[in-house]
PDB file of C-alpha atoms in Angstrom:
ATOM      1  CA  UNK A   1      -0.335   0.345   0.226  1.00 65.00           C
ATOM      2  CA  UNK A   2       1.345   3.516  -0.898  1.00 74.00           C
ATOM      3  CA  UNK A   3       2.377   5.844   1.623  1.00 81.00           C
ATOM      4  CA  UNK A   4       0.747   9.783   2.319  1.00 80.00           C
ATOM      5  CA  UNK A   5       4.485  11.962   2.283  1.00 82.00           C
ATOM      6  CA  UNK A   6       2.096  15.035   1.988  1.00 82.00           C
ATOM      7  CA  UNK A   7       2.357  17.716   4.902  1.00 79.00           C
ATOM      8  CA  UNK A   8      -1.069  18.138   5.766  1.00 82.00           C
ATOM      9  CA  UNK A   9      -0.351  20.504   9.377  1.00 82.00           C
ATOM     10  CA  UNK A  10      -2.376  23.517   9.588  1.00 85.00           C
ATOM     11  CA  UNK A  11      -0.851  26.798   8.555  1.00 91.00           C
ATOM     12  CA  UNK A  12      -2.636  28.560  10.831  1.00 93.00           C
ATOM     13  CA  UNK A  13      -3.272  28.485  14.841  1.00 94.00           C
ATOM     14  CA  UNK A  14      -6.579  29.270  16.584  1.00 95.00           C
ATOM     15  CA  UNK A  15      -6.274  31.319  20.246  1.00 96.00           C
ATOM     16  CA  UNK A  16      -6.439  29.463  23.459  1.00 95.00           C
ATOM     17  CA  UNK A  17      -8.986  31.823  24.744  1.00 96.00           C
ATOM     18  CA  UNK A  18     -11.419  32.239  22.140  1.00 95.00           C
ATOM     19  CA  UNK A  19     -13.622  34.451  23.704  1.00 96.00           C
ATOM     20  CA  UNK A  20     -11.118  37.033  24.990  1.00 97.00           C
ATOM     21  CA  UNK A  21     -12.630  40.711  24.398  1.00 97.00           C
ATOM     22  CA  UNK A  22      -9.261  42.857  24.055  1.00 97.00           C
ATOM     23  CA  UNK A  23      -7.845  40.203  21.601  1.00 97.00           C
ATOM     24  CA  UNK A  24     -11.214  39.216  19.686  1.00 97.00           C
ATOM     25  CA  UNK A  25     -11.991  43.705  19.290  1.00 97.00           C
ATOM     26  CA  UNK A  26      -7.995  44.249  18.363  1.00 97.00           C
ATOM     27  CA  UNK A  27      -8.457  41.824  15.800  1.00 97.00           C
ATOM     28  CA  UNK A  28     -11.612  42.868  14.255  1.00 97.00           C
ATOM     29  CA  UNK A  29      -9.974  46.069  14.092  1.00 97.00           C
ATOM     30  CA  UNK A  30      -6.764  44.365  11.956  1.00 97.00           C
ATOM     31  CA  UNK A  31      -9.858  42.582   9.875  1.00 97.00           C
ATOM     32  CA  UNK A  32     -11.375  45.807   8.778  1.00 96.00           C
ATOM     33  CA  UNK A  33      -8.404  47.658   8.323  1.00 97.00           C
ATOM     34  CA  UNK A  34      -6.310  45.505   6.072  1.00 97.00           C
ATOM     35  CA  UNK A  35      -9.694  44.227   4.337  1.00 97.00           C
ATOM     36  CA  UNK A  36      -9.103  40.228   5.230  1.00 97.00           C
ATOM     37  CA  UNK A  37     -11.361  37.833   4.562  1.00 96.00           C
ATOM     38  CA  UNK A  38     -11.957  35.955   7.855  1.00 96.00           C
ATOM     39  CA  UNK A  39      -9.729  35.812  11.111  1.00 97.00           C
ATOM     40  CA  UNK A  40      -8.104  33.047   9.667  1.00 96.00           C
ATOM     41  CA  UNK A  41      -5.854  35.166   7.006  1.00 96.00           C
ATOM     42  CA  UNK A  42      -4.912  37.151  10.600  1.00 97.00           C
ATOM     43  CA  UNK A  43      -4.215  34.060  12.433  1.00 97.00           C
ATOM     44  CA  UNK A  44      -1.984  32.446   9.473  1.00 97.00           C
ATOM     45  CA  UNK A  45       0.113  36.078   9.954  1.00 97.00           C
ATOM     46  CA  UNK A  46       0.437  36.018  13.454  1.00 97.00           C
ATOM     47  CA  UNK A  47       1.871  31.738  13.253  1.00 96.00           C
ATOM     48  CA  UNK A  48       3.874  33.275  10.701  1.00 95.00           C
ATOM     49  CA  UNK A  49       5.333  36.200  12.673  1.00 97.00           C
ATOM     50  CA  UNK A  50       5.723  33.515  15.757  1.00 96.00           C
ATOM     51  CA  UNK A  51       7.628  30.937  14.418  1.00 95.00           C
ATOM     52  CA  UNK A  52       9.898  33.813  13.107  1.00 96.00           C
ATOM     53  CA  UNK A  53       9.901  35.469  16.209  1.00 96.00           C
ATOM     54  CA  UNK A  54      10.950  31.952  17.800  1.00 96.00           C
ATOM     55  CA  UNK A  55      13.721  31.331  15.594  1.00 96.00           C
ATOM     56  CA  UNK A  56      15.632  34.653  16.448  1.00 96.00           C
ATOM     57  CA  UNK A  57      14.595  33.836  19.840  1.00 96.00           C
ATOM     58  CA  UNK A  58      16.511  30.796  19.881  1.00 96.00           C
ATOM     59  CA  UNK A  59      19.725  32.771  17.896  1.00 96.00           C
ATOM     60  CA  UNK A  60      19.656  35.289  20.574  1.00 95.00           C
ATOM     61  CA  UNK A  61      20.581  32.600  23.239  1.00 95.00           C
ATOM     62  CA  UNK A  62      23.571  31.577  21.433  1.00 95.00           C
ATOM     63  CA  UNK A  63      26.793  33.354  22.017  1.00 94.00           C
ATOM     64  CA  UNK A  64      28.061  36.301  19.213  1.00 92.00           C
ATOM     65  CA  UNK A  65      30.296  34.348  17.797  1.00 94.00           C
ATOM     66  CA  UNK A  66      28.603  31.229  17.183  1.00 94.00           C
ATOM     67  CA  UNK A  67      28.784  30.317  13.349  1.00 95.00           C
ATOM     68  CA  UNK A  68      24.842  28.924  13.558  1.00 95.00           C
ATOM     69  CA  UNK A  69      24.080  32.200  14.962  1.00 95.00           C
ATOM     70  CA  UNK A  70      26.108  34.511  12.183  1.00 95.00           C
ATOM     71  CA  UNK A  71      24.490  32.241   9.364  1.00 96.00           C
ATOM     72  CA  UNK A  72      21.373  31.595  10.407  1.00 96.00           C
ATOM     73  CA  UNK A  73      20.642  35.510  12.008  1.00 95.00           C
ATOM     74  CA  UNK A  74      22.173  36.750   9.019  1.00 95.00           C
ATOM     75  CA  UNK A  75      20.105  34.563   6.607  1.00 96.00           C
ATOM     76  CA  UNK A  76      16.722  35.632   8.639  1.00 96.00           C
ATOM     77  CA  UNK A  77      17.456  39.443   8.668  1.00 95.00           C
ATOM     78  CA  UNK A  78      18.471  39.288   4.697  1.00 95.00           C
ATOM     79  CA  UNK A  79      15.360  37.118   3.889  1.00 96.00           C
ATOM     80  CA  UNK A  80      13.072  39.736   6.114  1.00 96.00           C
ATOM     81  CA  UNK A  81      14.967  43.236   4.575  1.00 95.00           C
ATOM     82  CA  UNK A  82      14.296  41.479   1.017  1.00 95.00           C
ATOM     83  CA  UNK A  83      10.661  40.930   1.564  1.00 96.00           C
ATOM     84  CA  UNK A  84      10.792  45.051   3.212  1.00 94.00           C
ATOM     85  CA  UNK A  85       9.578  43.518   6.088  1.00 95.00           C
ATOM     86  CA  UNK A  86      12.484  45.209   8.210  1.00 93.00           C
ATOM     87  CA  UNK A  87      14.504  48.300   7.506  1.00 86.00           C
ATOM     88  CA  UNK A  88      17.317  50.713   7.120  1.00 81.00           C
ATOM     89  CA  UNK A  89      19.213  50.863  10.624  1.00 83.00           C
ATOM     90  CA  UNK A  90      16.386  48.080  12.122  1.00 82.00           C
ATOM     91  CA  UNK A  91      18.732  45.237  10.896  1.00 86.00           C
ATOM     92  CA  UNK A  92      19.805  43.104  14.371  1.00 90.00           C
ATOM     93  CA  UNK A  93      17.743  40.083  15.559  1.00 92.00           C
ATOM     94  CA  UNK A  94      16.536  42.297  18.690  1.00 93.00           C
ATOM     95  CA  UNK A  95      14.065  44.090  16.080  1.00 94.00           C
ATOM     96  CA  UNK A  96      13.031  40.628  14.759  1.00 95.00           C
ATOM     97  CA  UNK A  97      11.787  40.167  17.633  1.00 95.00           C
ATOM     98  CA  UNK A  98      10.046  43.822  18.188  1.00 94.00           C
ATOM     99  CA  UNK A  99       8.017  42.980  14.555  1.00 95.00           C
ATOM    100  CA  UNK A 100       4.352  43.310  14.913  1.00 96.00           C
ATOM    101  CA  UNK A 101       1.553  41.614  12.414  1.00 97.00           C
ATOM    102  CA  UNK A 102       0.854  45.324  11.118  1.00 97.00           C
ATOM    103  CA  UNK A 103       4.737  44.691   9.180  1.00 96.00           C
ATOM    104  CA  UNK A 104       3.613  41.621   7.659  1.00 97.00           C
ATOM    105  CA  UNK A 105       0.152  43.184   6.867  1.00 97.00           C
ATOM    106  CA  UNK A 106       1.518  46.154   5.432  1.00 97.00           C
ATOM    107  CA  UNK A 107       3.269  43.582   2.505  1.00 97.00           C
ATOM    108  CA  UNK A 108       0.464  41.822   1.625  1.00 97.00           C
ATOM    109  CA  UNK A 109      -0.518  42.723  -2.258  1.00 97.00           C
ATOM    110  CA  UNK A 110      -4.178  43.666  -1.434  1.00 97.00           C
ATOM    111  CA  UNK A 111      -2.571  46.423   0.740  1.00 97.00           C
ATOM    112  CA  UNK A 112      -0.115  47.642  -1.835  1.00 97.00           C
ATOM    113  CA  UNK A 113      -2.602  47.956  -4.268  1.00 97.00           C
ATOM    114  CA  UNK A 114      -4.773  49.971  -2.545  1.00 97.00           C
ATOM    115  CA  UNK A 115      -2.102  52.191  -0.946  1.00 97.00           C
ATOM    116  CA  UNK A 116      -0.720  52.688  -4.879  1.00 96.00           C
ATOM    117  CA  UNK A 117      -4.139  53.709  -6.002  1.00 95.00           C
ATOM    118  CA  UNK A 118      -5.328  51.244  -8.218  1.00 96.00           C
ATOM    119  CA  UNK A 119      -8.468  50.602  -6.089  1.00 95.00           C
ATOM    120  CA  UNK A 120     -11.029  52.887  -4.306  1.00 96.00           C
ATOM    121  CA  UNK A 121     -10.769  50.915  -1.124  1.00 97.00           C
ATOM    122  CA  UNK A 122      -8.910  48.327   0.397  1.00 97.00           C
ATOM    123  CA  UNK A 123     -11.911  45.713  -0.259  1.00 97.00           C
ATOM    124  CA  UNK A 124     -11.942  47.045  -4.422  1.00 97.00           C
ATOM    125  CA  UNK A 125      -8.438  45.965  -4.092  1.00 97.00           C
ATOM    126  CA  UNK A 126      -8.841  42.735  -3.257  1.00 97.00           C
ATOM    127  CA  UNK A 127     -12.027  41.846  -5.774  1.00 97.00           C
ATOM    128  CA  UNK A 128      -9.457  43.436  -8.231  1.00 97.00           C
ATOM    129  CA  UNK A 129      -6.885  40.500  -7.457  1.00 97.00           C
ATOM    130  CA  UNK A 130      -9.241  37.818  -7.334  1.00 97.00           C
ATOM    131  CA  UNK A 131     -10.697  38.962 -10.523  1.00 95.00           C
ATOM    132  CA  UNK A 132      -7.448  38.859 -12.356  1.00 94.00           C
ATOM    133  CA  UNK A 133      -6.630  42.447 -13.050  1.00 95.00           C
ATOM    134  CA  UNK A 134      -3.621  42.584 -11.427  1.00 97.00           C
ATOM    135  CA  UNK A 135      -0.222  41.474 -11.881  1.00 97.00           C
ATOM    136  CA  UNK A 136       3.709  42.112 -10.381  1.00 97.00           C
ATOM    137  CA  UNK A 137       5.798  42.817 -13.040  1.00 96.00           C
ATOM    138  CA  UNK A 138       3.777  41.162 -16.305  1.00 94.00           C
ATOM    139  CA  UNK A 139       3.253  37.933 -14.181  1.00 96.00           C
ATOM    140  CA  UNK A 140      -0.866  37.634 -13.031  1.00 96.00           C
ATOM    141  CA  UNK A 141      -1.358  37.291  -9.483  1.00 96.00           C
ATOM    142  CA  UNK A 142      -4.481  36.068  -8.043  1.00 95.00           C
ATOM    143  CA  UNK A 143      -3.750  35.448  -4.490  1.00 97.00           C
ATOM    144  CA  UNK A 144      -4.874  38.556  -1.902  1.00 97.00           C
ATOM    145  CA  UNK A 145      -2.570  37.524   0.368  1.00 96.00           C
ATOM    146  CA  UNK A 146       0.488  37.631  -1.421  1.00 97.00           C
ATOM    147  CA  UNK A 147       3.745  39.336   0.015  1.00 97.00           C
ATOM    148  CA  UNK A 148       5.483  41.802  -2.409  1.00 97.00           C
ATOM    149  CA  UNK A 149       9.123  41.716  -2.296  1.00 96.00           C
ATOM    150  CA  UNK A 150      10.452  45.197  -2.122  1.00 95.00           C
ATOM    151  CA  UNK A 151      12.015  45.042  -5.945  1.00 95.00           C
ATOM    152  CA  UNK A 152       8.823  43.779  -6.995  1.00 95.00           C
ATOM    153  CA  UNK A 153       6.229  46.757  -5.261  1.00 95.00           C
ATOM    154  CA  UNK A 154       6.904  48.891  -8.198  1.00 95.00           C
ATOM    155  CA  UNK A 155       6.000  46.481 -10.898  1.00 96.00           C
ATOM    156  CA  UNK A 156       2.414  46.401  -9.714  1.00 97.00           C
ATOM    157  CA  UNK A 157      -0.406  47.106 -12.363  1.00 95.00           C
ATOM    158  CA  UNK A 158      -2.721  46.372 -14.016  1.00 95.00           C
ATOM    159  CA  UNK A 159      -2.965  42.604 -16.349  1.00 94.00           C
ATOM    160  CA  UNK A 160      -1.908  43.154 -20.399  1.00 93.00           C
ATOM    161  CA  UNK A 161      -5.039  41.205 -20.783  1.00 91.00           C
ATOM    162  CA  UNK A 162      -7.601  42.912 -18.579  1.00 92.00           C
ATOM    163  CA  UNK A 163     -10.402  45.216 -19.672  1.00 90.00           C
ATOM    164  CA  UNK A 164      -8.367  47.807 -16.989  1.00 90.00           C
ATOM    165  CA  UNK A 165      -4.837  47.209 -18.477  1.00 86.00           C
ATOM    166  CA  UNK A 166      -5.937  48.182 -21.875  1.00 85.00           C
ATOM    167  CA  UNK A 167      -7.197  44.271 -23.141  1.00 83.00           C
ATOM    168  CA  UNK A 168     -10.569  43.517 -24.582  1.00 83.00           C
ATOM    169  CA  UNK A 169     -13.535  45.057 -23.234  1.00 85.00           C
ATOM    170  CA  UNK A 170     -15.199  42.893 -20.478  1.00 83.00           C
ATOM    171  CA  UNK A 171     -18.604  40.709 -21.309  1.00 86.00           C
ATOM    172  CA  UNK A 172     -21.165  43.478 -20.419  1.00 88.00           C
ATOM    173  CA  UNK A 173     -19.132  46.184 -21.993  1.00 88.00           C
ATOM    174  CA  UNK A 174     -19.281  43.656 -25.740  1.00 88.00           C
ATOM    175  CA  UNK A 175     -22.991  43.014 -24.981  1.00 91.00           C
ATOM    176  CA  UNK A 176     -23.708  46.791 -24.831  1.00 92.00           C
ATOM    177  CA  UNK A 177     -21.660  47.479 -27.692  1.00 90.00           C
ATOM    178  CA  UNK A 178     -23.739  44.965 -29.801  1.00 90.00           C
ATOM    179  CA  UNK A 179     -26.805  46.147 -28.592  1.00 92.00           C
ATOM    180  CA  UNK A 180     -25.981  49.986 -29.660  1.00 90.00           C
ATOM    181  CA  UNK A 181     -24.280  48.672 -32.761  1.00 91.00           C
ATOM    182  CA  UNK A 182     -28.288  46.965 -33.841  1.00 90.00           C
ATOM    183  CA  UNK A 183     -30.014  49.972 -32.678  1.00 89.00           C
ATOM    184  CA  UNK A 184     -28.191  52.011 -34.734  1.00 86.00           C
ATOM    185  CA  UNK A 185     -29.011  49.355 -37.717  1.00 80.00           C
ATOM    186  CA  UNK A 186     -32.295  49.673 -37.081  1.00 73.00           C
TER     187      UNK A 186
END
């Protein structure tokens, strides 16, 4: 019998206390501010942040001259800088421990599309992404939670085949043009 070697672990972790008022209020505020679909999306980012902070905490327990701390610490900082989560003078493991959820949520494609002015609201930017109107460096991306690298941030725009990006008109527009032509012939 064949074995299934797939990793079926969860990508999020639910809170220990499900009805804690302060946490519920703060989560609801973040969900509304960043236009998340549900709290599970927020919990995914929280798990990603906790894993990064755990690895940084482990590396800080090692001595300064330890090769493992130097190599893994530099790679962790380099990865966070590549995604624009750590900036400029904040390039130490101590700063990795002070990261917040908002630092990660600011780097999502949905947030960057809204901040760059392609959409009217954060919710509109999610709709544009899911309806395949947004591309990064000419490559279609339809995942609102996509974490955008710092060098790719300037390449965010409308997809070339999208009606908003200069492609063929959409279904409703084609139908109205067809009706207009038929009415002109009569």
